[in-house]
PDB file of C-alpha atoms and ligand atoms in Angstrom:
ATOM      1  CA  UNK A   1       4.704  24.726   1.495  1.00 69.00           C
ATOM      2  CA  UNK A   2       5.717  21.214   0.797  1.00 84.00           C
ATOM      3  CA  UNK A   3       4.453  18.284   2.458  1.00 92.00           C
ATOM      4  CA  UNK A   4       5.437  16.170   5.215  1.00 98.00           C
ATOM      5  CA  UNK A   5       5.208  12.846   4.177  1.00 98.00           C
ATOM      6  CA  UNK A   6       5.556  10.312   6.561  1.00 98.00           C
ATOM      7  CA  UNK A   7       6.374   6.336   6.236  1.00 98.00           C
ATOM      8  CA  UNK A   8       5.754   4.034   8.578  1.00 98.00           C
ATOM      9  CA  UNK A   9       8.914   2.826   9.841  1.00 98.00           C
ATOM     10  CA  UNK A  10       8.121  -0.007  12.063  1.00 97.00           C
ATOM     11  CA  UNK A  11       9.183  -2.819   9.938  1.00 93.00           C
ATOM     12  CA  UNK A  12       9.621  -3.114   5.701  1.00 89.00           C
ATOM     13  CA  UNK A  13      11.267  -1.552   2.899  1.00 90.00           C
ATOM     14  CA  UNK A  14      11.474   2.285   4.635  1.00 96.00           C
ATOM     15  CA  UNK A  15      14.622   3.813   3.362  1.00 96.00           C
ATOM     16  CA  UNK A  16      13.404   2.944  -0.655  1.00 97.00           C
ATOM     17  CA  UNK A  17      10.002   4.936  -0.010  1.00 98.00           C
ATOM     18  CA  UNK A  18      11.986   8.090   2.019  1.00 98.00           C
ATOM     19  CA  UNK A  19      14.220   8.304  -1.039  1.00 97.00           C
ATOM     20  CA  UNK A  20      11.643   8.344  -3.684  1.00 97.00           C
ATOM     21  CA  UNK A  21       9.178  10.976  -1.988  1.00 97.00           C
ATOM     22  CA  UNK A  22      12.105  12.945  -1.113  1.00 97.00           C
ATOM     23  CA  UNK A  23      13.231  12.969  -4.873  1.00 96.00           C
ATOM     24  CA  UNK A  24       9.477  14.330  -5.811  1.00 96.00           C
ATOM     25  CA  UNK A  25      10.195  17.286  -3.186  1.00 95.00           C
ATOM     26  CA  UNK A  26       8.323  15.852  -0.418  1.00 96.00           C
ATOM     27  CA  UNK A  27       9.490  16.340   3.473  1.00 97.00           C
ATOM     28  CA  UNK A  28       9.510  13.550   4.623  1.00 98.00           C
ATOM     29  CA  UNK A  29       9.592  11.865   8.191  1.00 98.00           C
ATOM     30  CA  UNK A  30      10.138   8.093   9.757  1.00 98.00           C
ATOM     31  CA  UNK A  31       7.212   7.024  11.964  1.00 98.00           C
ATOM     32  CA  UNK A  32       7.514   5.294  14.848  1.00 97.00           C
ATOM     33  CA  UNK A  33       5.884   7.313  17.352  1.00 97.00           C
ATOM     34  CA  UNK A  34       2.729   9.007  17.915  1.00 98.00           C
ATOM     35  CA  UNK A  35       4.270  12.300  18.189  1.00 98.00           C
ATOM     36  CA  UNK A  36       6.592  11.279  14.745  1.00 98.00           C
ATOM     37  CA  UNK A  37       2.189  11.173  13.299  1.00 98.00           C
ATOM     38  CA  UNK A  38       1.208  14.160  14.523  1.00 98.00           C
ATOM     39  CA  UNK A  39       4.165  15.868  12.289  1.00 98.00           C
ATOM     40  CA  UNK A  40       2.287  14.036   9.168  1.00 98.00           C
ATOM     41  CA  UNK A  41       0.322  15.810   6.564  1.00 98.00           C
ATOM     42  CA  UNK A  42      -0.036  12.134   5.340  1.00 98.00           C
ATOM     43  CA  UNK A  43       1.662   8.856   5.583  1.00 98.00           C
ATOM     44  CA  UNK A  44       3.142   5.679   3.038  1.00 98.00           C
ATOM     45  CA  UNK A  45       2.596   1.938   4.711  1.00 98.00           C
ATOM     46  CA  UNK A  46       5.009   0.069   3.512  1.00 97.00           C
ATOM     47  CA  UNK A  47       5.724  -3.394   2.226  1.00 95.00           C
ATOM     48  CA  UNK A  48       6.831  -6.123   4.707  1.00 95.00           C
ATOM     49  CA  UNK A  49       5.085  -8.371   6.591  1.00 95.00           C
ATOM     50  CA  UNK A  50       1.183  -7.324   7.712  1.00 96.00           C
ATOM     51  CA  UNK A  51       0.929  -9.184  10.671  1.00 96.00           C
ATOM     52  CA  UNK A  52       4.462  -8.356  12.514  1.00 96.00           C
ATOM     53  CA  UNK A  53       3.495  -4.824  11.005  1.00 96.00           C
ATOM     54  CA  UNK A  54       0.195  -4.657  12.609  1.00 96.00           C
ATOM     55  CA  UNK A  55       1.543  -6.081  16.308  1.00 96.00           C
ATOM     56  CA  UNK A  56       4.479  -3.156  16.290  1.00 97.00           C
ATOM     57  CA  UNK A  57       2.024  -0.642  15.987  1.00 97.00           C
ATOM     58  CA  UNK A  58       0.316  -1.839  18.832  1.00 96.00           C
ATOM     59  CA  UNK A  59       3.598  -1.953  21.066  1.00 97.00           C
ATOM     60  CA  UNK A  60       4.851   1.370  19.994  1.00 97.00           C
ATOM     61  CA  UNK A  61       0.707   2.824  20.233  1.00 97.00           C
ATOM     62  CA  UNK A  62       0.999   4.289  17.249  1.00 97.00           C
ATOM     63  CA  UNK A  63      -1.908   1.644  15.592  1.00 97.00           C
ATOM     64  CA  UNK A  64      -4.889   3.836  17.522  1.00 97.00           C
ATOM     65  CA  UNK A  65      -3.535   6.923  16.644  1.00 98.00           C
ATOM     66  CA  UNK A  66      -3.397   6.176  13.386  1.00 98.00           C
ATOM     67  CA  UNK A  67      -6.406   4.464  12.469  1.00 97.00           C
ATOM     68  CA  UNK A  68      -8.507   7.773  14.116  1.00 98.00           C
ATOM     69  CA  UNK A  69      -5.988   9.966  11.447  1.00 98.00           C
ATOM     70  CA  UNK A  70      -6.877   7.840   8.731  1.00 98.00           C
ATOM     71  CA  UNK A  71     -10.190   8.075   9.250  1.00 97.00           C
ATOM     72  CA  UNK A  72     -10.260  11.605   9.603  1.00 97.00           C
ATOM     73  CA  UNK A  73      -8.954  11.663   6.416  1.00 98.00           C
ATOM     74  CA  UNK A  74      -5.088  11.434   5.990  1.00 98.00           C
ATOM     75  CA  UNK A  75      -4.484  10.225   2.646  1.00 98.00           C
ATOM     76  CA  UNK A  76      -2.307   7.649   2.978  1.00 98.00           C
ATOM     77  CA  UNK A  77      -0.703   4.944   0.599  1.00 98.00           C
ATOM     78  CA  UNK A  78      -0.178   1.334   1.142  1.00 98.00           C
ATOM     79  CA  UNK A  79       1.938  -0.952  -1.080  1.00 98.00           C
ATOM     80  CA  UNK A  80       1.765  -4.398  -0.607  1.00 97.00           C
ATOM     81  CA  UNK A  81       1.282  -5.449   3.174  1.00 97.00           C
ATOM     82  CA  UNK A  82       0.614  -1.492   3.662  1.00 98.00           C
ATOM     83  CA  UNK A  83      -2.438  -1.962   1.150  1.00 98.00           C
ATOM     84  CA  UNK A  84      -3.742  -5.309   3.184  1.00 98.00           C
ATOM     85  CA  UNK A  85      -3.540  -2.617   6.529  1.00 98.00           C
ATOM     86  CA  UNK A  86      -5.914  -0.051   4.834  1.00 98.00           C
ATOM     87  CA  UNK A  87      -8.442  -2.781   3.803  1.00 98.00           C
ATOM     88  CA  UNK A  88     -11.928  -2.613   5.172  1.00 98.00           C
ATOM     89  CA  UNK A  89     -11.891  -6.425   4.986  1.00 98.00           C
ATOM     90  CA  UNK A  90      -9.395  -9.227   4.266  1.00 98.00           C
ATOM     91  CA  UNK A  91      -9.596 -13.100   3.120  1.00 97.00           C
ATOM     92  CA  UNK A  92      -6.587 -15.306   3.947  1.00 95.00           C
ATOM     93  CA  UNK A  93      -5.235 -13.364   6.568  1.00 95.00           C
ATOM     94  CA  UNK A  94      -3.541 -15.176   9.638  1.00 95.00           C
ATOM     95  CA  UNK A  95      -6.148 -16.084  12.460  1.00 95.00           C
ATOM     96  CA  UNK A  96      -6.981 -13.156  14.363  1.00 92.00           C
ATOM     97  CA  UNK A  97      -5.430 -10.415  11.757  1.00 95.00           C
ATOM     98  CA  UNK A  98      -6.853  -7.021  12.015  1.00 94.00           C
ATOM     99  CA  UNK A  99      -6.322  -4.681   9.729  1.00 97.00           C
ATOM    100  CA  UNK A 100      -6.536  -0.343   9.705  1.00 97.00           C
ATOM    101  CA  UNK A 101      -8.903  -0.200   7.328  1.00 97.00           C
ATOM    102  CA  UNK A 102     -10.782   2.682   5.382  1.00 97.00           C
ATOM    103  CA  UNK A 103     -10.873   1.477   1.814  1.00 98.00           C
ATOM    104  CA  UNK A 104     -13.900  -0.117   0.950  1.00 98.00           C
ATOM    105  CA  UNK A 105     -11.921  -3.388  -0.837  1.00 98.00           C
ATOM    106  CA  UNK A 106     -11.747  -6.919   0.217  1.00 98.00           C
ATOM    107  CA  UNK A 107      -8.079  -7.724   0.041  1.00 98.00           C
ATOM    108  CA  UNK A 108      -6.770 -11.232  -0.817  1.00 96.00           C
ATOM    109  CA  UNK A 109      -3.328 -11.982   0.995  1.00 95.00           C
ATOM    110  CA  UNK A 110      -0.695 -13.617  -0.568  1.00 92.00           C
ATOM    111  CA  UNK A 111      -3.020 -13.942  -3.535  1.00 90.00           C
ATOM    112  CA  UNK A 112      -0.930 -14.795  -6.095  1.00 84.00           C
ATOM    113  CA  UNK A 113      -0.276 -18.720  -5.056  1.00 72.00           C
ATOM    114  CA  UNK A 114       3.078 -20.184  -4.795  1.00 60.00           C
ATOM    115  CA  UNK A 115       3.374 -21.146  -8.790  1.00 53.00           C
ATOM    116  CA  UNK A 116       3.818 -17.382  -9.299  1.00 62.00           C
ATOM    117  CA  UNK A 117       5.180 -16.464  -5.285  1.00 78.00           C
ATOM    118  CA  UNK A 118       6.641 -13.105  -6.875  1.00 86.00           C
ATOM    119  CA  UNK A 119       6.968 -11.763  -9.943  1.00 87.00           C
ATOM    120  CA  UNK A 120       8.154  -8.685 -11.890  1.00 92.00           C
ATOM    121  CA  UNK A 121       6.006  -7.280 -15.202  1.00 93.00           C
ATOM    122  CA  UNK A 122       4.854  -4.027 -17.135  1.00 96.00           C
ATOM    123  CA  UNK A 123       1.683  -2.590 -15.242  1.00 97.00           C
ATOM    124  CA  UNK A 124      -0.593   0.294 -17.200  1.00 98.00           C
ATOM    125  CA  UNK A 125      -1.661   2.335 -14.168  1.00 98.00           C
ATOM    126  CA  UNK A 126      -4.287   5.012 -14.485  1.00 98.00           C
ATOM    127  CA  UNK A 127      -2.892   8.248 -15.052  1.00 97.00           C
ATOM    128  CA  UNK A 128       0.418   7.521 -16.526  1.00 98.00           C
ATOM    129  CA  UNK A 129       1.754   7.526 -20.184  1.00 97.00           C
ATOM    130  CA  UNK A 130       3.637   4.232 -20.136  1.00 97.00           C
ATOM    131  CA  UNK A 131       3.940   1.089 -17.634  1.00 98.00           C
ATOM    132  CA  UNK A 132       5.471   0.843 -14.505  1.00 98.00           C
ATOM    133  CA  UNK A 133       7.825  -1.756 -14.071  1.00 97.00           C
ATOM    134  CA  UNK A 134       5.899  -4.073 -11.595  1.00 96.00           C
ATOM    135  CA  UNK A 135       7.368  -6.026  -8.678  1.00 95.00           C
ATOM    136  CA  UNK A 136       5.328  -8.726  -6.752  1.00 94.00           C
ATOM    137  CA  UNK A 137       6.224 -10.208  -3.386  1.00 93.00           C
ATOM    138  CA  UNK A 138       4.112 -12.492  -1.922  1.00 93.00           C
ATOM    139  CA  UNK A 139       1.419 -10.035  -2.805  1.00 94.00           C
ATOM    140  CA  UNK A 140      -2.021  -9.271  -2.261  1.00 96.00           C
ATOM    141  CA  UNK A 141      -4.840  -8.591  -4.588  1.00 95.00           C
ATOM    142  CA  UNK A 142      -7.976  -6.795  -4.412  1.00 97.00           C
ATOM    143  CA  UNK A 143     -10.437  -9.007  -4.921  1.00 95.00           C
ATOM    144  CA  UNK A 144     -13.828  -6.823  -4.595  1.00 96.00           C
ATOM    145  CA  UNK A 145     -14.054  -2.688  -4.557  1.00 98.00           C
ATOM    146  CA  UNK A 146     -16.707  -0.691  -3.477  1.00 98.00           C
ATOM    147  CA  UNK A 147     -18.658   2.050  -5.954  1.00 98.00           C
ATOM    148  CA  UNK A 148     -16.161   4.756  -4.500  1.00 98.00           C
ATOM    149  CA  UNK A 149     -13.160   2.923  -4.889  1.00 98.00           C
ATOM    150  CA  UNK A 150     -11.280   3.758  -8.816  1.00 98.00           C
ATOM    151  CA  UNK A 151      -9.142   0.806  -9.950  1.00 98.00           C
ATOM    152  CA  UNK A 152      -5.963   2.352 -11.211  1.00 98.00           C
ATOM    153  CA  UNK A 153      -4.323  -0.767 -12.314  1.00 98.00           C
ATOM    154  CA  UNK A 154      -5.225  -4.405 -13.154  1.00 97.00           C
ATOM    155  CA  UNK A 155      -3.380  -7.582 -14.048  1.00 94.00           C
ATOM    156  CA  UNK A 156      -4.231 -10.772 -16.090  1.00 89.00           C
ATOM    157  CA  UNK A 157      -3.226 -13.800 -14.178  1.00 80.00           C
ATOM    158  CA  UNK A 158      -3.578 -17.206 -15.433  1.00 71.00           C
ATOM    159  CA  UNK A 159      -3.069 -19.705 -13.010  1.00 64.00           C
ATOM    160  CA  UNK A 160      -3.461 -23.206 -12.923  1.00 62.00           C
ATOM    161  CA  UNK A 161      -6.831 -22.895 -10.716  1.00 65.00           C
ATOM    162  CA  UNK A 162      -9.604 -21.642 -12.682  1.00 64.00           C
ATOM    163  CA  UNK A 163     -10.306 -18.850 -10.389  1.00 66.00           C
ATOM    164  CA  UNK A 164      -6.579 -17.544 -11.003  1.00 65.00           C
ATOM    165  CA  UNK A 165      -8.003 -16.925 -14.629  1.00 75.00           C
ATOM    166  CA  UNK A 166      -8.691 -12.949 -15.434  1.00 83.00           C
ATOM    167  CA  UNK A 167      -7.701  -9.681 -14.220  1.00 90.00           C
ATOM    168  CA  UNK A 168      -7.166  -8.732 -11.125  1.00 93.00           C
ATOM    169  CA  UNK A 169      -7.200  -5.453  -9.501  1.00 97.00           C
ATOM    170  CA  UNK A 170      -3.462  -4.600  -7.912  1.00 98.00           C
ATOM    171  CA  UNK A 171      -3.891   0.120  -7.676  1.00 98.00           C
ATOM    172  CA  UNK A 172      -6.665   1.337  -6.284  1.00 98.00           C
ATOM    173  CA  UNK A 173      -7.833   4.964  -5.122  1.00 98.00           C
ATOM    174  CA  UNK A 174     -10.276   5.938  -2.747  1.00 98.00           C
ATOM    175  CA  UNK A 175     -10.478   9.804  -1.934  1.00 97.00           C
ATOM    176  CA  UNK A 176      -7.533  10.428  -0.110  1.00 98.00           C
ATOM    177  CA  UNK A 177      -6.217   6.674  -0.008  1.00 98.00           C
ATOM    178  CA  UNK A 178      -3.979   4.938  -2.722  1.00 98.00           C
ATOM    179  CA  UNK A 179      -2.855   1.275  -2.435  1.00 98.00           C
ATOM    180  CA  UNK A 180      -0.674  -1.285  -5.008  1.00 98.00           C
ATOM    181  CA  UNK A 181      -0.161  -4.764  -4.614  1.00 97.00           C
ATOM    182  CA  UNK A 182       3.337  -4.282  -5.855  1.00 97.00           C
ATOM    183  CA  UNK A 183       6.331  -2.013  -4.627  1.00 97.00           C
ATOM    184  CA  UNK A 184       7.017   1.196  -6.675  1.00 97.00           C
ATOM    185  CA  UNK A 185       9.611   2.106  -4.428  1.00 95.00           C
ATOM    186  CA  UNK A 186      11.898  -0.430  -5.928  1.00 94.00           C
ATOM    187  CA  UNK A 187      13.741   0.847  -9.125  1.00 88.00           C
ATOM    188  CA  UNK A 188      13.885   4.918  -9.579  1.00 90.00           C
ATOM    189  CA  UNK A 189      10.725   5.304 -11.510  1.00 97.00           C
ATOM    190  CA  UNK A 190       9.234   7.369  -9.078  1.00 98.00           C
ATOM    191  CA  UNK A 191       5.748   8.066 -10.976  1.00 98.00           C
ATOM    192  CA  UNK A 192       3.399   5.996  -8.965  1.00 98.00           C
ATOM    193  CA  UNK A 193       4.812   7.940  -5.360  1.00 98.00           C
ATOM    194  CA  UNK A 194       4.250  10.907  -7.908  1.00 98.00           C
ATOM    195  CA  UNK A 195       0.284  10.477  -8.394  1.00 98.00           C
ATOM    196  CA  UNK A 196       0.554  10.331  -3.976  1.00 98.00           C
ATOM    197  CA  UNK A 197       2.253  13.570  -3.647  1.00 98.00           C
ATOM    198  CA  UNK A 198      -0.169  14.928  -6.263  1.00 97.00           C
ATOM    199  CA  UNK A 199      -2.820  13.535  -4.204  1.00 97.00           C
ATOM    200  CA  UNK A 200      -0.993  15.087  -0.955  1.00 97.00           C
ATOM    201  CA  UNK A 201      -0.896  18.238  -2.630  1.00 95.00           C
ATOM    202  CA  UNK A 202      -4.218  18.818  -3.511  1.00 93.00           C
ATOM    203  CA  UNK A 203      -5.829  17.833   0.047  1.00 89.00           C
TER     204      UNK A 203
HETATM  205  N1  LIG B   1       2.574 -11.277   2.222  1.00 90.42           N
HETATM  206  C1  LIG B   1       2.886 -10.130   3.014  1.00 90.42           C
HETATM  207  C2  LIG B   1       1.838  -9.892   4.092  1.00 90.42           C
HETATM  208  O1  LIG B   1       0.931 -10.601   4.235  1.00 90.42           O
HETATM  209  C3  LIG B   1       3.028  -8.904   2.167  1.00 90.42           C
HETATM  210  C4  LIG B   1       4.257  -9.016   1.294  1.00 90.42           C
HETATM  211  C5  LIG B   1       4.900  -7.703   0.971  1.00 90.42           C
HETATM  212  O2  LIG B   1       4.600  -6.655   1.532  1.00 90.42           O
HETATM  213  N2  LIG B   1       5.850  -7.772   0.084  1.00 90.42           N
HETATM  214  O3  LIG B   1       1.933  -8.949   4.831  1.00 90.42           O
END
């Protein structure tokens, strides 16, 4: 039986991650509700905006419901603000900002700096023969992972502050959780969604 994969469909770029899971074969479902969760075998968090992403939740009491899924062990995948929502702890975020949680990172937001805002490059992710075409937005990186958490994709960045020197980690995997700092669901290279749905499909 195929999957129902759900996206969170509150606020972001919803219609781009529908199409590509539902090109890999995936059912897939808009979520908005708690009873829309219930339906999920597992669930994308999208790109947007954290914050606004985080207070719609609340409104439409969907943020309780799932948090308690996630940490029963949904996998779920976050890409961009949807990987600063499943991060056990975050630096820069807006006073007050909570987060979902459940991978064991420390998430940067809007790490990148304004000199390099958003950007598009080549990224070697774990698990794939070639590069995915890489698009940043006002993104996040991960700026410390736990001993359970695999990096699946890094970036050099050299900035003009000397802490914007190195590599920094923008895929990670924790057991049933995924997160990028960049959007795969932009373009048709559907390969990253592909290593979620593999991860779905093996839960
Ligand atoms: N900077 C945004 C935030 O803090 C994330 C940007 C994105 O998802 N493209 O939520």
């Amino acid at each position: 039986m195929s999957p129902t994969i759900g996206v969170l469909a509150l606020q972001g770029d919803v219609r781009e991650h529908l199409s590509a899971l539902e090109r890999l074969g995936a059912d897939t479902l808009a979520v908005r509700r708690p009873s829309e969760l219930e339906a999920c075998d597992a669930i994308v968090l999208p790109g947007g905006e954290s914050t606004t992403m985080i207070k719609l939740a609340r409104i439409f009491d969907v943020l309780d419901p799932l948090a308690e899924r996630v940490r029963a062990g949904m996998p779920a995948f976050g890409t961009c603000a949807g990987m600063i929502l499943l991060a056990d702890r975050l630096r820069d975020g807006a006073p007050g900002q909570t987060t979902i949680g459940g991978l064991d990172v420390t998430v940067r937001r809007n790490a990148f700096g304004r000199q390099v805002d958003s950007f598009e490059g080549p990224v070697t992710v774990r698990g794939l023969d070639r590069p995915v075409h890489g698009v940043f937005i006002r993104a996040p990186w991960v700026e410390q992972a736990g001993p359970d958490v695999e990096v699946l994709a890094s970036v050099g960045v050299t900035g003009p502050r000397p802490d914007e020197v190195g590599d920094r980690i923008v895929a990670v995997r924790q057991g049933p959780l995924m997160a990028t700092s960049f959007h795969p669901e932009v373009g048709d290279d559907d390969r990253v969604h592909g290593l979620f749905v593999d991860l779905v499909r093996q839960q």
